[in-house]
Amino acid sequence: MIVSHRHRFVLLAPWKTASSTTHARLHDYNESPYSRFYDFNPHLQRVVHQHLTYADFRMLPESRLGYVTGAFIRNPYDRVYSGFLQLQRDIREQPNAPFPNAWIKALVMRQLADNEAQLIAADFQFDKWLSLVGESQVYEIGRNSSFPLHPAHYWTGICGQQMVDFIGKVENFESDFDRLCARVGIDVDRRPNANVTADSAVGGSRYRYVDRMGSTSIGKINALFADDFALFGYEKRPG
């Protein structure tokens, strides 16, 4: 989550929606007191990270300042597949990352172990893995903060009602990033991309990963993220 007191805006960060790129580009404007990595938040009284939902944000003092709020979203197919890849990177990299204290690391290691066990059971194959993902993992935010693949509308409002002032789409990232900058009155000349692979760069092709999925997986994503398709105008592929 990016907080700019000077320019009075907050940008929330759904998982797998170019949040690393927006942080890199808006680094000079970010005055958030909260860690991007795992940490105990005293307002929420639980361990969280940069991917706070809008409901979480409403519990923070920054939500009462009247700032412009926004979030970038991404089509459900690419979010799910990119999340599948990210889980594997997290299992490799996060055990070696510096944690604020030992008990938080122990909590996260248990979460990563759950994620790894599910991936192993699926032989690290996407369609098998998604068949094992349960509704509770997608809809319930509290049990495993290392599996934040929740519907994108969790970051744009509550109960399907839009609360944020701005919604951008990763599929239109550069033009929507310009629109965000105009909305909050900033001019960003340096525009690096971060945490981007050759086939997952921001913008460009509408659906990057759907051709890597079987019809059963497409149908499951259509069902799990039905509200996102309806709220944000993404076209469903037949499952």
JSON list of N, CA and C in Angstrom, two decimals, residues 37-40 47 95 97-110:
[
{"chain": "A", "resi": 37, "resn": "PHE", "atom": "N", "xyz": [6.71, -5.92, 3.55]},
{"chain": "A", "resi": 37, "resn": "PHE", "atom": "CA", "xyz": [6.89, -7.33, 3.87]},
{"chain": "A", "resi": 37, "resn": "PHE", "atom": "C", "xyz": [6.05, -7.68, 5.09]},
{"chain": "A", "resi": 38, "resn": "TYR", "atom": "N", "xyz": [6.08, -8.91, 5.52]},
{"chain": "A", "resi": 38, "resn": "TYR", "atom": "CA", "xyz": [5.28, -9.35, 6.66]},
{"chain": "A", "resi": 38, "resn": "TYR", "atom": "C", "xyz": [5.65, -8.58, 7.92]},
{"chain": "A", "resi": 39, "resn": "ASP", "atom": "N", "xyz": [4.62, -8.12, 8.63]},
{"chain": "A", "resi": 39, "resn": "ASP", "atom": "CA", "xyz": [4.85, -7.44, 9.90]},
{"chain": "A", "resi": 39, "resn": "ASP", "atom": "C", "xyz": [3.55, -7.44, 10.68]},
{"chain": "A", "resi": 40, "resn": "PHE", "atom": "N", "xyz": [3.66, -7.28, 11.99]},
{"chain": "A", "resi": 40, "resn": "PHE", "atom": "CA", "xyz": [2.47, -7.21, 12.84]},
{"chain": "A", "resi": 40, "resn": "PHE", "atom": "C", "xyz": [1.92, -5.79, 12.81]},
{"chain": "A", "resi": 47, "resn": "VAL", "atom": "N", "xyz": [-0.68, -10.29, 11.53]},
{"chain": "A", "resi": 47, "resn": "VAL", "atom": "CA", "xyz": [0.44, -10.14, 10.60]},
{"chain": "A", "resi": 47, "resn": "VAL", "atom": "C", "xyz": [-0.10, -9.90, 9.20]},
{"chain": "A", "resi": 95, "resn": "PRO", "atom": "N", "xyz": [12.10, -17.80, 2.64]},
{"chain": "A", "resi": 95, "resn": "PRO", "atom": "CA", "xyz": [12.80, -18.31, 3.83]},
{"chain": "A", "resi": 95, "resn": "PRO", "atom": "C", "xyz": [14.12, -17.61, 4.12]},
{"chain": "A", "resi": 97, "resn": "ALA", "atom": "N", "xyz": [14.65, -14.35, 3.51]},
{"chain": "A", "resi": 97, "resn": "ALA", "atom": "CA", "xyz": [14.42, -12.91, 3.67]},
{"chain": "A", "resi": 97, "resn": "ALA", "atom": "C", "xyz": [14.51, -12.51, 5.14]},
{"chain": "A", "resi": 98, "resn": "PRO", "atom": "N", "xyz": [14.86, -11.27, 5.43]},
{"chain": "A", "resi": 98, "resn": "PRO", "atom": "CA", "xyz": [14.90, -10.82, 6.83]},
{"chain": "A", "resi": 98, "resn": "PRO", "atom": "C", "xyz": [13.49, -10.53, 7.35]},
{"chain": "A", "resi": 99, "resn": "PHE", "atom": "N", "xyz": [13.14, -11.14, 8.46]},
{"chain": "A", "resi": 99, "resn": "PHE", "atom": "CA", "xyz": [11.84, -10.93, 9.09]},
{"chain": "A", "resi": 99, "resn": "PHE", "atom": "C", "xyz": [12.01, -10.04, 10.31]},
{"chain": "A", "resi": 100, "resn": "PRO", "atom": "N", "xyz": [10.95, -9.31, 10.70]},
{"chain": "A", "resi": 100, "resn": "PRO", "atom": "CA", "xyz": [11.08, -8.41, 11.85]},
{"chain": "A", "resi": 100, "resn": "PRO", "atom": "C", "xyz": [11.34, -9.13, 13.16]},
{"chain": "A", "resi": 101, "resn": "ASN", "atom": "N", "xyz": [10.84, -10.36, 13.31]},
{"chain": "A", "resi": 101, "resn": "ASN", "atom": "CA", "xyz": [11.18, -11.17, 14.49]},
{"chain": "A", "resi": 101, "resn": "ASN", "atom": "C", "xyz": [10.89, -12.64, 14.21]},
{"chain": "A", "resi": 102, "resn": "ALA", "atom": "N", "xyz": [11.31, -13.48, 15.14]},
{"chain": "A", "resi": 102, "resn": "ALA", "atom": "CA", "xyz": [11.29, -14.93, 14.90]},
{"chain": "A", "resi": 102, "resn": "ALA", "atom": "C", "xyz": [9.88, -15.50, 14.81]},
{"chain": "A", "resi": 103, "resn": "TRP", "atom": "N", "xyz": [8.96, -15.00, 15.63]},
{"chain": "A", "resi": 103, "resn": "TRP", "atom": "CA", "xyz": [7.62, -15.61, 15.64]},
{"chain": "A", "resi": 103, "resn": "TRP", "atom": "C", "xyz": [6.87, -15.32, 14.34]},
{"chain": "A", "resi": 104, "resn": "ILE", "atom": "N", "xyz": [7.13, -14.15, 13.74]},
{"chain": "A", "resi": 104, "resn": "ILE", "atom": "CA", "xyz": [6.50, -13.85, 12.45]},
{"chain": "A", "resi": 104, "resn": "ILE", "atom": "C", "xyz": [7.08, -14.76, 11.38]},
{"chain": "A", "resi": 105, "resn": "LYS", "atom": "N", "xyz": [8.38, -14.98, 11.40]},
{"chain": "A", "resi": 105, "resn": "LYS", "atom": "CA", "xyz": [8.98, -15.90, 10.43]},
{"chain": "A", "resi": 105, "resn": "LYS", "atom": "C", "xyz": [8.40, -17.30, 10.59]},
{"chain": "A", "resi": 106, "resn": "ALA", "atom": "N", "xyz": [8.24, -17.76, 11.83]},
{"chain": "A", "resi": 106, "resn": "ALA", "atom": "CA", "xyz": [7.69, -19.10, 12.06]},
{"chain": "A", "resi": 106, "resn": "ALA", "atom": "C", "xyz": [6.28, -19.22, 11.51]},
{"chain": "A", "resi": 107, "resn": "LEU", "atom": "N", "xyz": [5.48, -18.16, 11.69]},
{"chain": "A", "resi": 107, "resn": "LEU", "atom": "CA", "xyz": [4.12, -18.15, 11.15]},
{"chain": "A", "resi": 107, "resn": "LEU", "atom": "C", "xyz": [4.14, -18.25, 9.63]},
{"chain": "A", "resi": 108, "resn": "VAL", "atom": "N", "xyz": [4.98, -17.45, 9.00]},
{"chain": "A", "resi": 108, "resn": "VAL", "atom": "CA", "xyz": [5.04, -17.43, 7.54]},
{"chain": "A", "resi": 108, "resn": "VAL", "atom": "C", "xyz": [5.58, -18.76, 7.00]},
{"chain": "A", "resi": 109, "resn": "MET", "atom": "N", "xyz": [6.55, -19.35, 7.69]},
{"chain": "A", "resi": 109, "resn": "MET", "atom": "CA", "xyz": [7.08, -20.64, 7.24]},
{"chain": "A", "resi": 109, "resn": "MET", "atom": "C", "xyz": [6.00, -21.71, 7.25]},
{"chain": "A", "resi": 110, "resn": "ARG", "atom": "N", "xyz": [5.10, -21.68, 8.24]},
{"chain": "A", "resi": 110, "resn": "ARG", "atom": "CA", "xyz": [4.00, -22.64, 8.26]},
{"chain": "A", "resi": 110, "resn": "ARG", "atom": "C", "xyz": [3.06, -22.40, 7.08]}
]
